CSV table of C-alpha atoms in Angstrom, one decimal:
chain,number,residue,atom,x,y,z
A,3,ILE,CA,-0.1,12.4,-17.3
A,4,GLY,CA,2.3,11.1,-19.9
A,5,PHE,CA,5.9,12.3,-20.4
A,6,VAL,CA,8.5,12.0,-23.1
A,7,GLN,CA,11.7,13.8,-23.9
A,8,PHE,CA,12.7,14.4,-27.5
A,9,HIS,CA,16.2,14.1,-28.8
A,10,PRO,CA,17.9,13.8,-32.2
A,11,SER,CA,17.6,10.0,-32.4
A,12,TYR,CA,13.9,10.0,-31.5
A,13,ASP,CA,11.5,9.2,-34.4
A,14,TYR,CA,8.0,8.2,-35.6
A,15,THR,CA,8.4,4.6,-34.5
A,16,ASP,CA,9.1,5.7,-30.9
A,17,PHE,CA,6.3,8.2,-30.8
A,18,VAL,CA,3.4,6.8,-33.0
A,19,GLU,CA,4.1,3.2,-34.1
A,20,GLY,CA,6.6,1.0,-35.8
A,21,LEU,CA,8.1,-2.4,-36.2
A,22,ARG,CA,10.0,-3.8,-33.3
A,23,PRO,CA,12.1,-7.0,-33.2
A,24,VAL,CA,10.7,-9.9,-31.1
A,25,LYS,CA,12.1,-13.4,-30.4
A,26,THR,CA,10.2,-16.5,-31.5
A,27,ASP,CA,8.9,-18.8,-28.8
A,28,ASP,CA,12.0,-21.1,-29.2
A,29,GLY,CA,14.2,-18.0,-28.8
A,30,ASN,CA,16.3,-19.0,-31.9
A,31,GLN,CA,14.9,-16.5,-34.4
A,32,ILE,CA,14.0,-12.9,-34.6
A,33,GLY,CA,10.8,-11.6,-36.1
A,34,PHE,CA,9.1,-8.2,-36.3
A,35,GLU,CA,5.9,-6.9,-34.7
A,36,ARG,CA,4.0,-3.7,-35.0
A,37,LYS,CA,4.1,-1.9,-31.7
A,38,ASP,CA,2.3,1.3,-30.6
A,39,GLY,CA,4.6,4.2,-29.7
A,40,VAL,CA,4.3,6.1,-26.4
A,41,PHE,CA,1.9,8.8,-27.7
A,42,LYS,CA,-0.4,6.3,-29.4
A,43,GLU,CA,-0.5,4.1,-26.2
A,44,PHE,CA,-1.4,7.3,-24.2
A,45,CYS,CA,-4.2,8.2,-26.6
A,46,GLU,CA,-5.7,4.7,-26.3
A,47,ARG,CA,-5.9,5.1,-22.5
A,48,ALA,CA,-7.4,8.5,-23.0
A,49,LEU,CA,-10.0,7.2,-25.5
A,50,LYS,CA,-11.0,4.4,-23.1
A,51,ASN,CA,-11.6,6.9,-20.3
A,52,PHE,CA,-13.6,9.2,-22.7
A,53,LEU,CA,-15.8,6.3,-24.0
A,54,ASP,CA,-16.3,4.8,-20.5
A,55,SER,CA,-17.3,8.1,-19.1
A,56,LYS,CA,-20.3,8.1,-21.4
A,57,LYS,CA,-21.5,4.6,-20.2
A,58,SER,CA,-24.1,4.0,-17.5
A,59,VAL,CA,-23.1,2.2,-14.3
A,60,GLU,CA,-25.3,-0.8,-15.4
A,61,THR,CA,-23.3,-1.0,-18.7
A,62,LEU,CA,-20.0,-0.8,-16.9
A,63,GLN,CA,-21.1,-3.5,-14.4
A,64,GLU,CA,-22.1,-5.8,-17.2
A,65,GLU,CA,-18.8,-5.3,-19.0
A,66,LYS,CA,-16.9,-6.0,-15.9
A,67,SER,CA,-18.8,-9.2,-15.3
A,68,ILE,CA,-18.2,-10.4,-18.8
A,69,GLU,CA,-14.5,-9.5,-18.7
A,70,GLU,CA,-14.1,-11.4,-15.4
A,71,LYS,CA,-15.9,-14.5,-16.8
A,72,MET,CA,-13.8,-14.4,-20.0
A,73,GLU,CA,-10.5,-14.1,-18.2
A,74,GLU,CA,-11.4,-16.9,-15.8
A,75,PHE,CA,-12.4,-19.1,-18.8
A,76,ILE,CA,-9.1,-18.4,-20.6
A,77,ALA,CA,-7.0,-19.0,-17.5
A,78,ASN,CA,-8.7,-22.4,-16.9
A,79,ALA,CA,-8.3,-23.4,-20.6
A,80,ILE,CA,-4.6,-22.6,-20.5
A,81,ASP,CA,-4.0,-24.5,-17.3
A,82,ASN,CA,-6.0,-27.5,-18.4
A,83,LYS,CA,-4.8,-27.4,-22.0
A,84,THR,CA,-8.4,-27.6,-23.1
A,85,GLU,CA,-8.9,-28.7,-26.7
A,86,PHE,CA,-11.4,-26.9,-28.9
A,87,GLU,CA,-12.7,-27.7,-32.4
A,88,ILE,CA,-13.9,-25.5,-35.2
A,89,ALA,CA,-16.6,-26.4,-37.8
A,90,THR,CA,-14.1,-27.8,-40.3
A,91,GLY,CA,-12.6,-30.2,-37.7
A,92,ASN,CA,-9.4,-28.3,-37.0
A,93,LYS,CA,-8.5,-28.7,-33.3
A,94,PHE,CA,-6.9,-25.9,-31.3
A,95,TYR,CA,-6.1,-24.8,-27.8
A,96,ILE,CA,-5.3,-21.5,-26.1
A,97,ASP,CA,-1.6,-21.1,-25.8
A,98,ARG,CA,-1.2,-17.7,-24.1
A,99,THR,CA,-2.6,-14.2,-23.9
A,100,THR,CA,-1.3,-10.7,-24.3
A,101,GLU,CA,-2.8,-7.4,-23.3
A,102,LYS,CA,-5.1,-7.3,-26.3
A,103,SER,CA,-5.0,-10.8,-27.8
A,104,ILE,CA,-5.8,-14.5,-27.2
A,105,VAL,CA,-3.1,-16.6,-28.9
A,106,VAL,CA,-4.4,-20.0,-30.1
A,107,SER,CA,-2.3,-22.8,-31.3
A,108,ILE,CA,-3.5,-25.0,-34.3
A,109,PRO,CA,-1.1,-28.0,-34.4
A,110,ALA,CA,-2.7,-29.6,-37.6
A,111,ASN,CA,-2.5,-26.5,-39.7
A,112,GLU,CA,0.7,-26.5,-41.6
A,113,LYS,CA,0.4,-23.0,-43.0
A,114,VAL,CA,-0.8,-21.1,-40.0
A,115,ASN,CA,-0.3,-22.9,-36.7
A,116,GLU,CA,-0.8,-19.9,-34.5
A,117,LEU,CA,-3.5,-17.1,-34.6
A,118,SER,CA,-4.1,-14.0,-32.5
A,119,LEU,CA,-7.8,-13.5,-31.6
A,120,SER,CA,-8.9,-10.0,-30.4
A,121,LYS,CA,-10.0,-9.8,-26.7
A,122,SER,CA,-12.1,-6.7,-27.4
A,123,GLU,CA,-13.9,-8.4,-30.3
A,124,LEU,CA,-14.8,-11.4,-28.1
A,125,THR,CA,-16.0,-9.0,-25.3
A,126,SER,CA,-18.2,-7.1,-27.8
A,127,LEU,CA,-19.8,-10.4,-29.0
A,128,LEU,CA,-20.4,-11.5,-25.4
A,129,SER,CA,-22.0,-8.1,-24.6
A,130,THR,CA,-24.5,-8.0,-27.5
A,131,ASP,CA,-28.1,-9.2,-27.5
A,132,LYS,CA,-27.8,-10.0,-31.2
A,133,LYS,CA,-27.9,-13.7,-32.3
A,134,ILE,CA,-24.4,-14.9,-33.1
A,135,GLU,CA,-24.3,-18.5,-34.4
A,136,ASN,CA,-21.4,-18.8,-36.8
A,137,GLY,CA,-18.5,-17.0,-38.4
A,138,ASN,CA,-20.7,-15.2,-40.9
A,139,ASP,CA,-22.6,-13.7,-38.0
A,140,VAL,CA,-19.3,-12.5,-36.6
A,141,LYS,CA,-18.4,-10.9,-39.9
A,142,GLU,CA,-21.8,-9.1,-40.1
A,143,PHE,CA,-21.6,-8.0,-36.5
A,144,PHE,CA,-18.3,-6.1,-37.2
A,145,SER,CA,-19.5,-4.9,-40.6
A,146,ARG,CA,-16.6,-6.6,-42.5
A,147,LYS,CA,-16.6,-7.3,-46.2
A,148,TRP,CA,-15.0,-10.7,-45.8
A,149,ARG,CA,-14.8,-13.4,-43.2
A,150,MET,CA,-11.5,-13.6,-41.4
A,151,GLN,CA,-9.8,-16.8,-40.5
A,152,GLN,CA,-9.9,-15.7,-36.8
A,153,ASP,CA,-13.8,-15.6,-36.9
A,154,SER,CA,-14.0,-19.4,-37.0
A,155,TYR,CA,-12.0,-19.6,-33.8
A,156,THR,CA,-13.6,-16.7,-32.0
A,157,ILE,CA,-17.1,-18.1,-32.5
A,158,VAL,CA,-16.0,-21.3,-30.7
A,159,LEU,CA,-14.7,-19.5,-27.7
A,160,TYR,CA,-17.8,-17.3,-27.7
A,161,ARG,CA,-20.1,-20.3,-27.5
A,162,GLU,CA,-18.2,-21.9,-24.7
A,163,ILE,CA,-18.1,-18.7,-22.6
A,164,LYS,CA,-21.8,-18.1,-23.2
A,165,LYS,CA,-22.6,-21.5,-21.6
A,166,ILE,CA,-20.9,-20.4,-18.3
A,167,LYS,CA,-23.1,-18.8,-15.7
A,168,ALA,CA,-21.6,-16.0,-13.6
A,169,VAL,CA,-20.7,-17.7,-10.3
A,170,SER,CA,-20.2,-14.6,-8.3
A,171,GLN,CA,-21.2,-11.0,-8.7
A,172,ALA,CA,-18.5,-8.8,-10.2
A,173,GLN,CA,-17.1,-6.1,-8.0
A,174,THR,CA,-19.3,-3.1,-7.9
A,175,VAL,CA,-18.2,-0.4,-10.3
A,176,GLN,CA,-18.8,3.3,-10.1
A,177,LYS,CA,-19.6,5.9,-12.7
A,178,ILE,CA,-16.4,6.9,-14.5
A,179,GLU,CA,-15.5,10.5,-14.7
A,180,GLU,CA,-14.1,12.0,-17.9
A,181,LYS,CA,-10.5,13.1,-17.1
A,182,PRO,CA,-8.1,15.4,-19.0
A,183,PHE,CA,-5.1,13.4,-20.2
A,184,LEU,CA,-2.0,15.6,-20.3
A,185,PHE,CA,0.9,14.6,-22.5
A,186,ILE,CA,4.2,16.5,-21.8
A,187,ILE,CA,6.9,16.7,-24.5
A,188,ASP,CA,10.1,18.0,-22.9
A,189,GLU,CA,12.7,19.5,-25.2
A,190,ILE,CA,10.3,19.4,-28.0
A,191,ASN,CA,12.6,21.4,-30.3
A,192,ARG,CA,15.5,18.9,-29.9
A,193,GLY,CA,13.8,16.3,-32.1
A,194,GLU,CA,13.2,16.4,-35.8
A,195,ILE,CA,9.5,17.4,-35.6
A,196,SER,CA,8.4,16.4,-39.1
A,197,LYS,CA,10.0,13.0,-38.7
A,198,ILE,CA,8.5,12.3,-35.3
A,199,PHE,CA,4.9,13.5,-35.9
A,200,GLY,CA,4.5,12.3,-39.5
A,201,GLU,CA,0.8,12.5,-40.5
A,202,LEU,CA,-0.1,13.5,-36.9
A,203,PHE,CA,0.5,17.2,-38.0
A,204,PHE,CA,-3.1,17.0,-39.0
A,205,SER,CA,-4.7,15.1,-36.1
A,206,ILE,CA,-3.1,17.1,-33.3
A,207,ASP,CA,-4.7,20.3,-34.6
A,208,PRO,CA,-7.3,21.4,-32.0
A,209,GLY,CA,-9.9,21.7,-34.9
A,210,TYR,CA,-9.5,18.1,-35.8
A,211,ARG,CA,-9.7,16.3,-32.5
A,212,GLY,CA,-11.8,13.2,-32.2
A,213,GLU,CA,-13.0,10.9,-34.9
A,214,LYS,CA,-13.6,13.7,-37.4
A,215,GLY,CA,-9.8,14.0,-37.6
A,216,LYS,CA,-9.2,10.3,-38.2
A,217,ILE,CA,-6.1,9.4,-40.3
A,218,SER,CA,-4.5,6.3,-41.6
A,219,THR,CA,-1.0,5.8,-40.1
A,220,GLN,CA,2.0,4.4,-41.9
A,221,TYR,CA,1.4,0.9,-40.5
A,222,GLN,CA,-2.4,1.0,-40.6
A,223,ASN,CA,-2.6,-2.3,-42.6
A,224,LEU,CA,-0.9,-4.2,-39.8
A,225,ILE,CA,-3.3,-3.1,-37.0
A,226,GLU,CA,-5.2,-6.1,-35.6
A,227,ALA,CA,-9.0,-6.2,-35.5
A,228,GLY,CA,-10.3,-5.1,-32.1
A,229,ASP,CA,-7.7,-2.3,-31.7
A,230,ALA,CA,-9.2,1.0,-30.7
A,231,PHE,CA,-7.7,2.6,-33.8
A,232,VAL,CA,-8.2,-0.2,-36.3
A,233,ASP,CA,-10.2,2.1,-38.6
A,234,GLY,CA,-7.7,5.0,-38.3
A,235,PHE,CA,-5.9,7.0,-35.6
A,236,PHE,CA,-7.2,10.1,-34.0
A,237,VAL,CA,-6.3,12.2,-30.9
A,238,PRO,CA,-9.2,11.9,-28.4
A,239,GLU,CA,-10.9,15.1,-27.3
A,240,ASN,CA,-9.7,14.8,-23.7
A,241,VAL,CA,-6.0,14.8,-24.7
A,242,TYR,CA,-3.9,17.9,-24.2
A,243,ILE,CA,-0.3,18.4,-25.3
A,244,ILE,CA,2.3,20.6,-23.6
A,245,GLY,CA,5.7,21.1,-25.2
A,246,THR,CA,8.6,22.7,-23.3
A,247,MET,CA,11.6,24.2,-25.1
A,248,ASN,CA,14.6,26.5,-24.5
A,249,ASP,CA,14.7,28.5,-27.7
A,250,ILE,CA,18.4,29.6,-27.2
A,251,ASP,CA,19.7,26.1,-27.1
A,252,ARG,CA,22.5,25.7,-29.7
A,253,SER,CA,22.6,22.8,-32.2
A,254,VAL,CA,18.8,22.5,-32.4
A,255,GLU,CA,16.4,23.5,-35.1
A,256,SER,CA,13.7,26.0,-34.6
A,257,MET,CA,10.2,24.6,-34.6
A,258,ASP,CA,8.7,25.0,-38.1
A,259,PHE,CA,5.6,27.2,-38.7
A,260,ALA,CA,3.3,24.2,-39.5
A,261,MET,CA,3.8,23.0,-35.9
A,262,ARG,CA,3.9,26.5,-34.3
A,263,ARG,CA,0.4,27.4,-35.5
A,264,ARG,CA,-1.0,24.3,-33.7
A,265,PHE,CA,0.3,25.5,-30.3
A,266,THR,CA,-0.3,28.5,-28.1
A,267,PHE,CA,3.0,29.9,-27.0
A,268,LYS,CA,3.7,31.2,-23.5
A,269,GLU,CA,7.1,32.4,-22.3
A,270,ILE,CA,8.2,31.3,-18.8
A,271,SER,CA,10.6,34.1,-17.7
A,272,ALA,CA,13.4,33.8,-15.2
A,273,GLU,CA,11.4,36.2,-13.0
A,274,SER,CA,8.3,34.2,-13.0
A,275,SER,CA,10.2,31.0,-12.2
A,276,MET,CA,11.4,32.6,-8.9
A,277,GLN,CA,8.2,31.4,-7.2
A,278,MET,CA,9.9,27.9,-7.2
A,279,LEU,CA,12.2,29.2,-4.5
A,280,ASP,CA,9.3,30.0,-2.2
A,281,ASN,CA,7.8,26.5,-2.5
A,282,PRO,CA,8.9,24.2,0.4
A,283,GLU,CA,8.4,21.2,-1.8
A,284,SER,CA,11.1,22.4,-4.2
A,285,TRP,CA,13.6,22.2,-1.4
A,286,LYS,CA,12.1,19.0,0.2
A,287,GLU,CA,12.8,17.2,-3.1
A,288,ARG,CA,16.4,18.1,-2.5
A,289,LYS,CA,16.2,16.8,1.1
A,290,LEU,CA,16.5,20.3,2.6
A,291,ASP,CA,14.0,22.3,4.8
A,292,ILE,CA,13.1,25.7,3.4
A,293,GLN,CA,13.7,27.1,6.9
A,294,ASN,CA,17.4,26.5,6.5
A,295,ILE,CA,17.7,28.3,3.2
A,296,PRO,CA,18.9,31.9,2.9
A,297,LEU,CA,16.1,32.7,0.5
A,298,GLU,CA,16.6,36.5,0.4
A,299,GLU,CA,20.2,36.2,-0.5
A,300,ILE,CA,19.5,33.6,-3.2
A,301,LYS,CA,16.8,35.8,-4.7
A,302,HIS,CA,19.1,38.9,-4.5
A,303,ARG,CA,22.0,37.1,-6.3
A,304,MET,CA,19.6,35.8,-9.0
A,305,LYS,CA,18.1,39.3,-9.6
A,306,LYS,CA,21.5,41.0,-9.8
A,307,LEU,CA,22.9,38.4,-12.1
A,308,ASN,CA,19.9,38.5,-14.4
A,309,ALA,CA,19.9,42.3,-14.4
A,310,ALA,CA,23.6,42.2,-15.4
A,311,ILE,CA,22.9,39.8,-18.3
A,312,VAL,CA,20.5,42.2,-20.0
A,313,SER,CA,22.6,45.3,-19.1
A,314,GLU,CA,24.4,47.4,-21.7
A,315,THR,CA,27.7,46.1,-20.6
A,316,VAL,CA,26.9,42.5,-21.4
A,317,GLY,CA,24.1,43.0,-24.0
A,318,LEU,CA,22.3,39.7,-23.9
A,319,SER,CA,18.5,39.4,-24.2
A,320,LYS,CA,16.0,38.3,-21.5
A,321,ALA,CA,16.0,34.8,-23.1
A,322,TYR,CA,19.5,34.3,-21.5
A,323,GLN,CA,18.5,35.1,-18.0
A,324,ILE,CA,19.1,32.3,-15.4
A,325,GLY,CA,16.0,30.6,-14.0
A,326,ALA,CA,15.3,29.5,-10.5
A,327,ALA,CA,16.1,25.8,-11.2
A,328,TYR,CA,19.8,26.7,-11.3
A,329,PHE,CA,19.6,28.3,-7.9
A,330,LEU,CA,17.9,25.4,-6.3
A,331,ASN,CA,21.2,23.6,-6.7
A,332,TYR,CA,22.3,25.6,-3.6
A,333,ALA,CA,20.9,22.7,-1.7
A,334,ASN,CA,23.8,20.5,-2.9
A,335,TYR,CA,26.3,22.7,-1.1
A,336,ALA,CA,24.3,24.0,1.9
A,337,ASP,CA,26.7,22.2,4.3
A,338,GLU,CA,29.8,23.7,2.8
A,339,GLU,CA,31.6,26.8,4.1
A,340,ASN,CA,31.0,28.8,0.9
A,341,PRO,CA,27.9,27.2,-0.8
A,342,PHE,CA,27.4,30.2,-3.1
A,343,ASP,CA,31.0,29.8,-4.5
A,344,SER,CA,30.2,26.1,-5.3
A,345,LEU,CA,27.0,27.1,-6.9
A,346,TRP,CA,28.9,29.5,-9.1
A,347,ASN,CA,31.8,27.2,-9.9
A,348,TYR,CA,29.8,24.1,-10.8
A,349,HIS,CA,26.5,25.4,-12.3
A,350,LEU,CA,26.7,29.1,-13.4
A,351,GLU,CA,30.2,29.9,-14.5
A,352,GLY,CA,30.4,27.3,-17.4
A,353,LEU,CA,26.9,28.3,-18.6
A,354,LEU,CA,27.8,32.0,-18.7
A,355,ARG,CA,31.1,31.4,-20.4
A,356,GLU,CA,29.2,29.5,-23.1
A,357,TYR,CA,26.8,32.4,-23.5
A,358,LEU,CA,29.7,34.8,-24.1
A,359,ARG,CA,31.8,32.5,-26.3
A,360,GLY,CA,33.0,34.4,-29.4
A,361,MET,CA,31.7,37.7,-28.2
A,362,GLU,CA,33.9,40.8,-28.2
A,363,ASP,CA,35.3,41.7,-24.8
A,364,ALA,CA,34.0,38.3,-23.4
A,365,ASN,CA,36.3,38.5,-20.4
A,366,GLU,CA,35.2,41.9,-19.4
A,367,LYS,CA,31.5,40.9,-19.7
A,368,PHE,CA,32.1,37.8,-17.7
A,369,GLY,CA,33.8,39.9,-15.0
A,370,ALA,CA,30.7,42.1,-14.8
A,371,LEU,CA,28.4,39.0,-14.4
A,372,LYS,CA,30.6,37.5,-11.7
A,373,LYS,CA,30.7,40.9,-9.8
A,374,ALA,CA,26.9,41.1,-10.0
A,375,TYR,CA,26.5,37.6,-8.6
A,376,SER,CA,29.2,37.9,-5.9
A,377,ASN,CA,27.8,41.0,-4.2
A,378,PRO,CA,26.0,39.6,-1.1
A,379,GLN,CA,24.3,42.8,0.1
A,380,VAL,CA,20.6,43.2,-0.2
A,381,SER,CA,19.5,46.7,-1.4
A,382,SER,CA,17.0,48.7,0.6
A,383,GLU,CA,14.6,48.6,-2.3
A,384,GLU,CA,14.6,44.8,-2.2
A,385,GLU,CA,14.1,44.8,1.5
């Protein structure tokens, strides 16, 4: 499960990808790096699960063994400051690693003294039965039109790791189950949808999930080889998106029709939210036992207040009814002499006055709402 909350300052670079400032190694200068946004990172994890679920246990076991051997080799090379040499005579050593890259330092190269090699590319080479002898073989293996500078360094590490025999059996792996990956966008209508999603308007459409919906993102030319989405971004088939919104919120734009038609809409009414009150976990999160809660009175006040909101006297729609989440705040004042008064004063009164602001006879309507809430008696029908 992934989660994000939209707001007016949220944009494409937060959600999909963008340039982010990074300090140089000496800490004296600032540069910029392309970084995946929260949704793209989530999709990469989902894609890995989707692809791994199609692999046999034997394949997963082999990949695990290769990965362990490679990581051990890299760690030893860094610790020992091992020097390597490419065909042209340039010497280099492994400086550090990131989640996706092996960063090598090339002291004698005046133009480019540091390169990032793809971990996933090196893993792919180590996993294949094809004959890999030089940089051209690396180019052919990845179906590239031209050789990359990194290929000359990758082939050296490939040869060194191939010489190593697995000392110990990798930990036994199990068959991976395909899982649904659920991405929740809270307050989805509080952000500028077109700005945040960009070209993803196309790829999130249920009819274009998977590689058939592949698109080039705004920073596609900066994506390194070996990235899961180096040939274009797509939303994996096991990703599901849920957006939550309160459509009566002021100062927010309505969701445009291009986005609306990509979602199924379901109203969560105040009445349907009442089941939260019967859930012991809802109260336990607020450090209160459900046995100590006057549930019937809370439900009664909630029903009466919501009935008054849509009554002819007040004249608001069902969209303005108060959900159970407000009434769970009773737990904050359970130890007070008049907890219902505190619930009204600190959580309900201000909201209801905002609802009625600018309306004719606002004070009279507010009085009707307060009266409905304040009546503590439970009717015989509710009993």
